[in-house]
Amino acid sequence: MKTIGLLGGMSWESTLQYYRLLNQGVQKALGGLHSARIVLHSVDFGPIETLMRNDEWDAIGDILGDAAAGLEKAGADFFLLCTNTMHVLAADILTRVDIPMLHIADATGDVLQREGVNTAGLLGTAFTMEQEFYRQRLAERYGMDVIVPQQGDREIINRVIFDELCCGRMVGNSKQEYIRIMKWLADQGAEAVILGCTEIGLLVQQEDIKVRLFDTTPLHAARAVEMALEQVDCRSDTK
């Protein structure tokens, strides 16, 4: 079994889900008392979130690059960046290591393609929804048309992620607002909605809405289990 590196803490709420899903996946595959071989580096998200707001992405890249190098030194055979947004820095992080990274958009795109989804709505942080790094990868590698919410709704989604979900709390009508936005995406032609932030699955589940949901956290974890057990030749990033 390969050792999985987890670069987490962004936020720890979703990193907790990764740890659980990876171990459950390995136990299901191998049975008995088997569990995943994992090396975890969990960063302090507070300073990183401040750097994000100040648009200091080079500084974030240095922090995450050093963390990824630490995972490699600790024996990880490959690693996962346990957040969608920080994949904007994937290329920078990979200059610090010689092990591959399993890209979260690839783990998601492979499943969407296999399920015959051609047009998908995307929910995530403002950075994920508005910048091209995520949408462009899905378009170029998987032929996916990606629809994002309108400006005001993007602000709602982003606020709920940072003010509520990353803090482990849900208040007011946040869930209803997310469901409303998902219905709007479906009305615009989305055949499915990508939960493109690793915390959104804590708020909304498939039973809450008719449009198909693809939660990136379990999809990423499931592909990592396959890669760790060498059950699939996973598409992954290298230097």
C-alpha positions as a Markdown table, in Angstrom:
| # | Residue | x | y | z |
|---|---|---|---|---|
| 1 | Met | 0.0 | 0.0 | 0.0 |
| 2 | Lys | 1.3 | 3.5 | -0.9 |
| 3 | Thr | 1.5 | 6.2 | 1.7 |
| 4 | Ile | -0.9 | 9.1 | 1.1 |
| 5 | Gly | 0.2 | 12.6 | 2.0 |
| 6 | Leu | -2.5 | 15.0 | 3.1 |
| 7 | Leu | -1.9 | 18.8 | 2.9 |
| 8 | Gly | -4.9 | 19.9 | 5.0 |
| 9 | Gly | -6.2 | 22.4 | 7.5 |
| 10 | Met | -8.0 | 24.6 | 4.9 |
| 11 | Ser | -10.2 | 24.1 | 6.8 |
| 12 | Trp | -9.7 | 21.3 | 9.4 |
| 13 | Glu | -13.4 | 20.6 | 9.1 |
| 14 | Ser | -13.0 | 19.1 | 5.7 |
| 15 | Thr | -9.6 | 17.6 | 6.4 |
| 16 | Leu | -11.4 | 15.6 | 9.1 |
| 17 | Gln | -13.7 | 14.2 | 6.4 |
| 18 | Tyr | -10.7 | 13.2 | 4.3 |
| 19 | Tyr | -9.1 | 11.2 | 7.1 |
| 20 | Arg | -12.3 | 9.4 | 7.8 |
| 21 | Leu | -13.1 | 8.6 | 4.1 |
| 22 | Leu | -9.6 | 7.4 | 3.3 |
| 23 | Asn | -9.5 | 5.0 | 6.2 |
| 24 | Gln | -13.1 | 3.8 | 5.5 |
| 25 | Gly | -12.1 | 3.2 | 1.9 |
| 26 | Val | -9.1 | 1.2 | 2.7 |
| 27 | Gln | -10.9 | -0.9 | 5.3 |
| 28 | Lys | -13.7 | -1.6 | 2.9 |
| 29 | Ala | -11.2 | -2.7 | 0.2 |
| 30 | Leu | -8.9 | -4.8 | 2.4 |
| 31 | Gly | -11.2 | -5.8 | 5.3 |
| 32 | Gly | -10.3 | -6.5 | 8.9 |
| 33 | Leu | -8.3 | -3.9 | 10.8 |
| 34 | His | -6.7 | -2.4 | 7.8 |
| 35 | Ser | -6.5 | 1.4 | 7.5 |
| 36 | Ala | -4.8 | 3.9 | 5.3 |
| 37 | Arg | -1.2 | 4.8 | 5.5 |
| 38 | Ile | -1.3 | 8.6 | 5.9 |
| 39 | Val | 1.1 | 11.4 | 6.5 |
| 40 | Leu | -0.7 | 14.7 | 7.4 |
| 41 | His | 0.4 | 18.3 | 7.5 |
| 42 | Ser | -2.3 | 20.5 | 8.8 |
| 43 | Val | -1.6 | 24.2 | 8.4 |
| 44 | Asp | -3.0 | 27.1 | 10.4 |
| 45 | Phe | -5.7 | 28.5 | 8.1 |
| 46 | Gly | -6.0 | 31.9 | 9.9 |
| 47 | Pro | -2.8 | 33.5 | 8.4 |
| 48 | Ile | -3.4 | 31.8 | 5.1 |
| 49 | Glu | -7.0 | 33.3 | 4.8 |
| 50 | Thr | -5.5 | 36.7 | 5.6 |
| 51 | Leu | -3.0 | 36.3 | 2.8 |
| 52 | Met | -5.8 | 35.3 | 0.5 |
| 53 | Arg | -7.7 | 38.5 | 1.2 |
| 54 | Asn | -4.6 | 40.5 | 0.7 |
| 55 | Asp | -3.9 | 38.8 | -2.6 |
| 56 | Glu | -0.5 | 37.5 | -1.4 |
| 57 | Trp | -0.6 | 34.2 | -3.3 |
| 58 | Asp | 3.2 | 33.9 | -3.6 |
| 59 | Ala | 3.5 | 33.8 | 0.2 |
| 60 | Ile | 0.8 | 31.1 | 0.4 |
| 61 | Gly | 2.6 | 29.1 | -2.3 |
| 62 | Asp | 5.8 | 29.2 | -0.1 |
| 63 | Ile | 3.8 | 27.9 | 2.9 |
| 64 | Leu | 2.1 | 25.1 | 1.0 |
| 65 | Gly | 5.2 | 24.2 | -1.0 |
| 66 | Asp | 7.2 | 23.8 | 2.2 |
| 67 | Ala | 4.4 | 21.7 | 3.7 |
| 68 | Ala | 4.3 | 19.5 | 0.6 |
| 69 | Ala | 8.1 | 19.0 | 0.8 |
| 70 | Gly | 7.7 | 17.9 | 4.4 |
| 71 | Leu | 5.1 | 15.3 | 3.3 |
| 72 | Glu | 7.6 | 13.9 | 0.8 |
| 73 | Lys | 10.4 | 13.8 | 3.4 |
| 74 | Ala | 8.0 | 12.0 | 5.8 |
| 75 | Gly | 7.5 | 9.2 | 3.3 |
| 76 | Ala | 4.4 | 10.1 | 1.2 |
| 77 | Asp | 4.3 | 8.5 | -2.2 |
| 78 | Phe | 1.8 | 11.0 | -3.5 |
| 79 | Phe | -0.2 | 13.8 | -1.9 |
| 80 | Leu | -3.6 | 15.4 | -1.9 |
| 81 | Leu | -4.2 | 19.1 | -1.4 |
| 82 | Cys | -7.4 | 19.0 | 0.8 |
| 83 | Thr | -9.0 | 22.1 | -0.7 |
| 84 | Asn | -10.3 | 23.1 | -4.1 |
| 85 | Thr | -9.2 | 26.8 | -3.9 |
| 86 | Met | -5.5 | 26.2 | -3.3 |
| 87 | His | -5.2 | 24.2 | -6.5 |
| 88 | Val | -4.7 | 27.6 | -8.1 |
| 89 | Leu | -1.1 | 27.1 | -6.7 |
| 90 | Ala | -0.7 | 23.5 | -7.8 |
| 91 | Ala | 2.1 | 24.3 | -10.3 |
| 92 | Asp | 4.0 | 26.3 | -7.7 |
| 93 | Ile | 3.7 | 23.7 | -5.0 |
| 94 | Leu | 4.9 | 21.0 | -7.4 |
| 95 | Thr | 8.2 | 22.8 | -8.0 |
| 96 | Arg | 9.1 | 21.9 | -4.4 |
| 97 | Val | 8.5 | 18.1 | -4.6 |
| 98 | Asp | 9.3 | 15.1 | -6.7 |
| 99 | Ile | 6.2 | 13.1 | -5.9 |
| 100 | Pro | 2.9 | 13.5 | -7.8 |
| 101 | Met | -0.2 | 15.3 | -6.6 |
| 102 | Leu | -3.7 | 13.9 | -7.3 |
| 103 | His | -5.6 | 16.9 | -8.6 |
| 104 | Ile | -9.0 | 17.3 | -7.2 |
| 105 | Ala | -10.5 | 18.5 | -10.5 |
| 106 | Asp | -9.2 | 15.4 | -12.2 |
| 107 | Ala | -10.8 | 13.1 | -9.6 |
| 108 | Thr | -14.0 | 15.0 | -10.1 |
| 109 | Gly | -13.8 | 15.4 | -13.9 |
| 110 | Asp | -13.2 | 11.7 | -14.5 |
| 111 | Val | -16.4 | 10.8 | -12.6 |
| 112 | Leu | -18.4 | 13.5 | -14.4 |
| 113 | Gln | -17.2 | 12.3 | -17.8 |
| 114 | Arg | -17.9 | 8.7 | -16.9 |
| 115 | Glu | -21.4 | 9.6 | -15.8 |
| 116 | Gly | -22.1 | 11.4 | -19.1 |
| 117 | Val | -22.3 | 15.0 | -17.7 |
| 118 | Asn | -21.5 | 17.6 | -20.2 |
| 119 | Thr | -22.6 | 20.8 | -18.4 |
| 120 | Ala | -22.1 | 21.3 | -14.7 |
| 121 | Gly | -22.7 | 24.1 | -12.3 |
| 122 | Leu | -19.8 | 25.0 | -9.9 |
| 123 | Leu | -20.1 | 26.1 | -6.3 |
| 124 | Gly | -17.0 | 27.0 | -4.3 |
| 125 | Thr | -15.1 | 30.0 | -2.9 |
| 126 | Ala | -15.1 | 33.2 | -4.9 |
| 127 | Phe | -11.6 | 32.3 | -6.0 |
| 128 | Thr | -12.6 | 28.9 | -7.4 |
| 129 | Met | -15.7 | 30.2 | -9.1 |
| 130 | Glu | -14.2 | 33.3 | -10.6 |
| 131 | Gln | -10.7 | 32.4 | -11.6 |
| 132 | Glu | -10.0 | 30.1 | -14.6 |
| 133 | Phe | -7.7 | 27.5 | -13.0 |
| 134 | Tyr | -10.5 | 25.1 | -12.1 |
| 135 | Arg | -13.1 | 25.7 | -14.8 |
| 136 | Gln | -10.4 | 25.7 | -17.5 |
| 137 | Arg | -9.0 | 22.4 | -16.4 |
| 138 | Leu | -12.5 | 20.8 | -16.5 |
| 139 | Ala | -13.1 | 22.3 | -20.0 |
| 140 | Glu | -9.7 | 21.4 | -21.5 |
| 141 | Arg | -9.3 | 17.9 | -20.1 |
| 142 | Tyr | -12.9 | 16.7 | -19.9 |
| 143 | Gly | -14.8 | 18.9 | -22.4 |
| 144 | Met | -17.0 | 20.2 | -19.7 |
| 145 | Asp | -19.1 | 23.4 | -19.9 |
| 146 | Val | -19.1 | 25.0 | -16.5 |
| 147 | Ile | -21.7 | 27.4 | -15.2 |
| 148 | Val | -21.1 | 29.6 | -12.2 |
| 149 | Pro | -23.7 | 31.6 | -10.2 |
| 150 | Gln | -24.4 | 35.3 | -10.6 |
| 151 | Gln | -22.2 | 37.8 | -8.8 |
| 152 | Gly | -24.6 | 38.3 | -5.8 |
| 153 | Asp | -25.0 | 34.6 | -5.3 |
| 154 | Arg | -21.3 | 34.0 | -5.5 |
| 155 | Glu | -20.9 | 36.4 | -2.6 |
| 156 | Ile | -23.4 | 34.5 | -0.6 |
| 157 | Ile | -21.7 | 31.2 | -1.3 |
| 158 | Asn | -18.3 | 32.6 | -0.4 |
| 159 | Arg | -19.5 | 34.2 | 2.8 |
| 160 | Val | -21.2 | 31.0 | 4.1 |
| 161 | Ile | -18.0 | 29.0 | 3.4 |
| 162 | Phe | -15.7 | 31.3 | 5.3 |
| 163 | Asp | -18.0 | 32.6 | 8.0 |
| 164 | Glu | -19.9 | 29.4 | 8.8 |
| 165 | Leu | -18.7 | 26.1 | 7.3 |
| 166 | Cys | -15.0 | 26.6 | 7.9 |
| 167 | Cys | -15.9 | 27.4 | 11.5 |
| 168 | Gly | -18.0 | 24.3 | 11.9 |
| 169 | Arg | -21.4 | 26.1 | 12.2 |
| 170 | Met | -24.5 | 26.7 | 10.0 |
| 171 | Val | -26.8 | 29.6 | 10.8 |
| 172 | Gly | -29.9 | 31.2 | 9.4 |
| 173 | Asn | -31.1 | 30.2 | 5.9 |
| 174 | Ser | -27.7 | 29.3 | 4.4 |
| 175 | Lys | -28.9 | 25.9 | 3.3 |
| 176 | Gln | -32.0 | 27.3 | 1.7 |
| 177 | Glu | -29.9 | 29.9 | -0.1 |
| 178 | Tyr | -27.6 | 27.2 | -1.5 |
| 179 | Ile | -30.5 | 25.1 | -2.7 |
| 180 | Arg | -32.0 | 28.2 | -4.4 |
| 181 | Ile | -28.7 | 28.8 | -6.2 |
| 182 | Met | -28.4 | 25.2 | -7.2 |
| 183 | Lys | -31.9 | 25.3 | -8.7 |
| 184 | Trp | -30.9 | 28.4 | -10.7 |
| 185 | Leu | -27.9 | 26.6 | -12.1 |
| 186 | Ala | -30.1 | 23.7 | -13.1 |
| 187 | Asp | -32.5 | 26.2 | -14.8 |
| 188 | Gln | -29.5 | 27.5 | -16.8 |
| 189 | Gly | -28.8 | 24.0 | -18.2 |
| 190 | Ala | -26.6 | 22.4 | -15.5 |
| 191 | Glu | -27.1 | 18.6 | -15.6 |
| 192 | Ala | -25.2 | 18.4 | -12.3 |
| 193 | Val | -23.7 | 20.6 | -9.6 |
| 194 | Ile | -20.1 | 20.3 | -8.5 |
| 195 | Leu | -19.6 | 21.0 | -4.7 |
| 196 | Gly | -16.3 | 22.6 | -5.5 |
| 197 | Cys | -15.4 | 23.5 | -1.9 |
| 198 | Thr | -14.5 | 20.7 | 0.5 |
| 199 | Glu | -16.9 | 22.0 | 3.2 |
| 200 | Ile | -20.1 | 22.4 | 1.1 |
| 201 | Gly | -21.0 | 18.7 | 1.6 |
| 202 | Leu | -21.4 | 19.5 | 5.3 |
| 203 | Leu | -24.3 | 21.8 | 4.5 |
| 204 | Val | -26.1 | 20.2 | 1.5 |
| 205 | Gln | -26.6 | 16.6 | 0.5 |
| 206 | Gln | -28.2 | 14.8 | -2.4 |
| 207 | Glu | -31.5 | 14.2 | -0.7 |
| 208 | Asp | -32.0 | 18.0 | -0.4 |
| 209 | Ile | -32.3 | 18.6 | -4.2 |
| 210 | Lys | -33.2 | 16.8 | -7.4 |
| 211 | Val | -30.2 | 18.0 | -9.5 |
| 212 | Arg | -27.3 | 15.6 | -9.2 |
| 213 | Leu | -24.6 | 16.6 | -6.8 |
| 214 | Phe | -20.9 | 15.7 | -7.2 |
| 215 | Asp | -19.1 | 16.4 | -3.9 |
| 216 | Thr | -15.4 | 16.8 | -4.6 |
| 217 | Thr | -14.3 | 15.6 | -1.1 |
| 218 | Pro | -15.4 | 12.0 | -1.3 |
| 219 | Leu | -14.6 | 11.8 | -5.0 |
| 220 | His | -11.0 | 12.9 | -4.3 |
| 221 | Ala | -10.7 | 10.6 | -1.4 |
| 222 | Ala | -12.0 | 7.6 | -3.3 |
| 223 | Arg | -9.6 | 8.1 | -6.1 |
| 224 | Ala | -6.7 | 8.4 | -3.6 |
| 225 | Val | -7.7 | 5.1 | -2.1 |
| 226 | Glu | -7.5 | 3.5 | -5.5 |
| 227 | Met | -4.2 | 5.1 | -6.2 |
| 228 | Ala | -2.8 | 3.9 | -2.8 |
| 229 | Leu | -3.9 | 0.4 | -3.5 |
| 230 | Glu | -2.7 | 0.6 | -7.1 |
| 231 | Gln | -6.2 | -0.4 | -8.4 |
| 232 | Val | -6.1 | 2.3 | -11.0 |
| 233 | Asp | -3.6 | 4.3 | -13.1 |
| 234 | Cys | -4.6 | 7.6 | -11.7 |
| 235 | Arg | -4.2 | 10.8 | -13.7 |
| 236 | Ser | -2.0 | 13.0 | -11.5 |
| 237 | Asp | 0.1 | 16.1 | -11.6 |
| 238 | Thr | 3.9 | 15.9 | -11.6 |
| 239 | Lys | 6.6 | 18.6 | -11.9 |
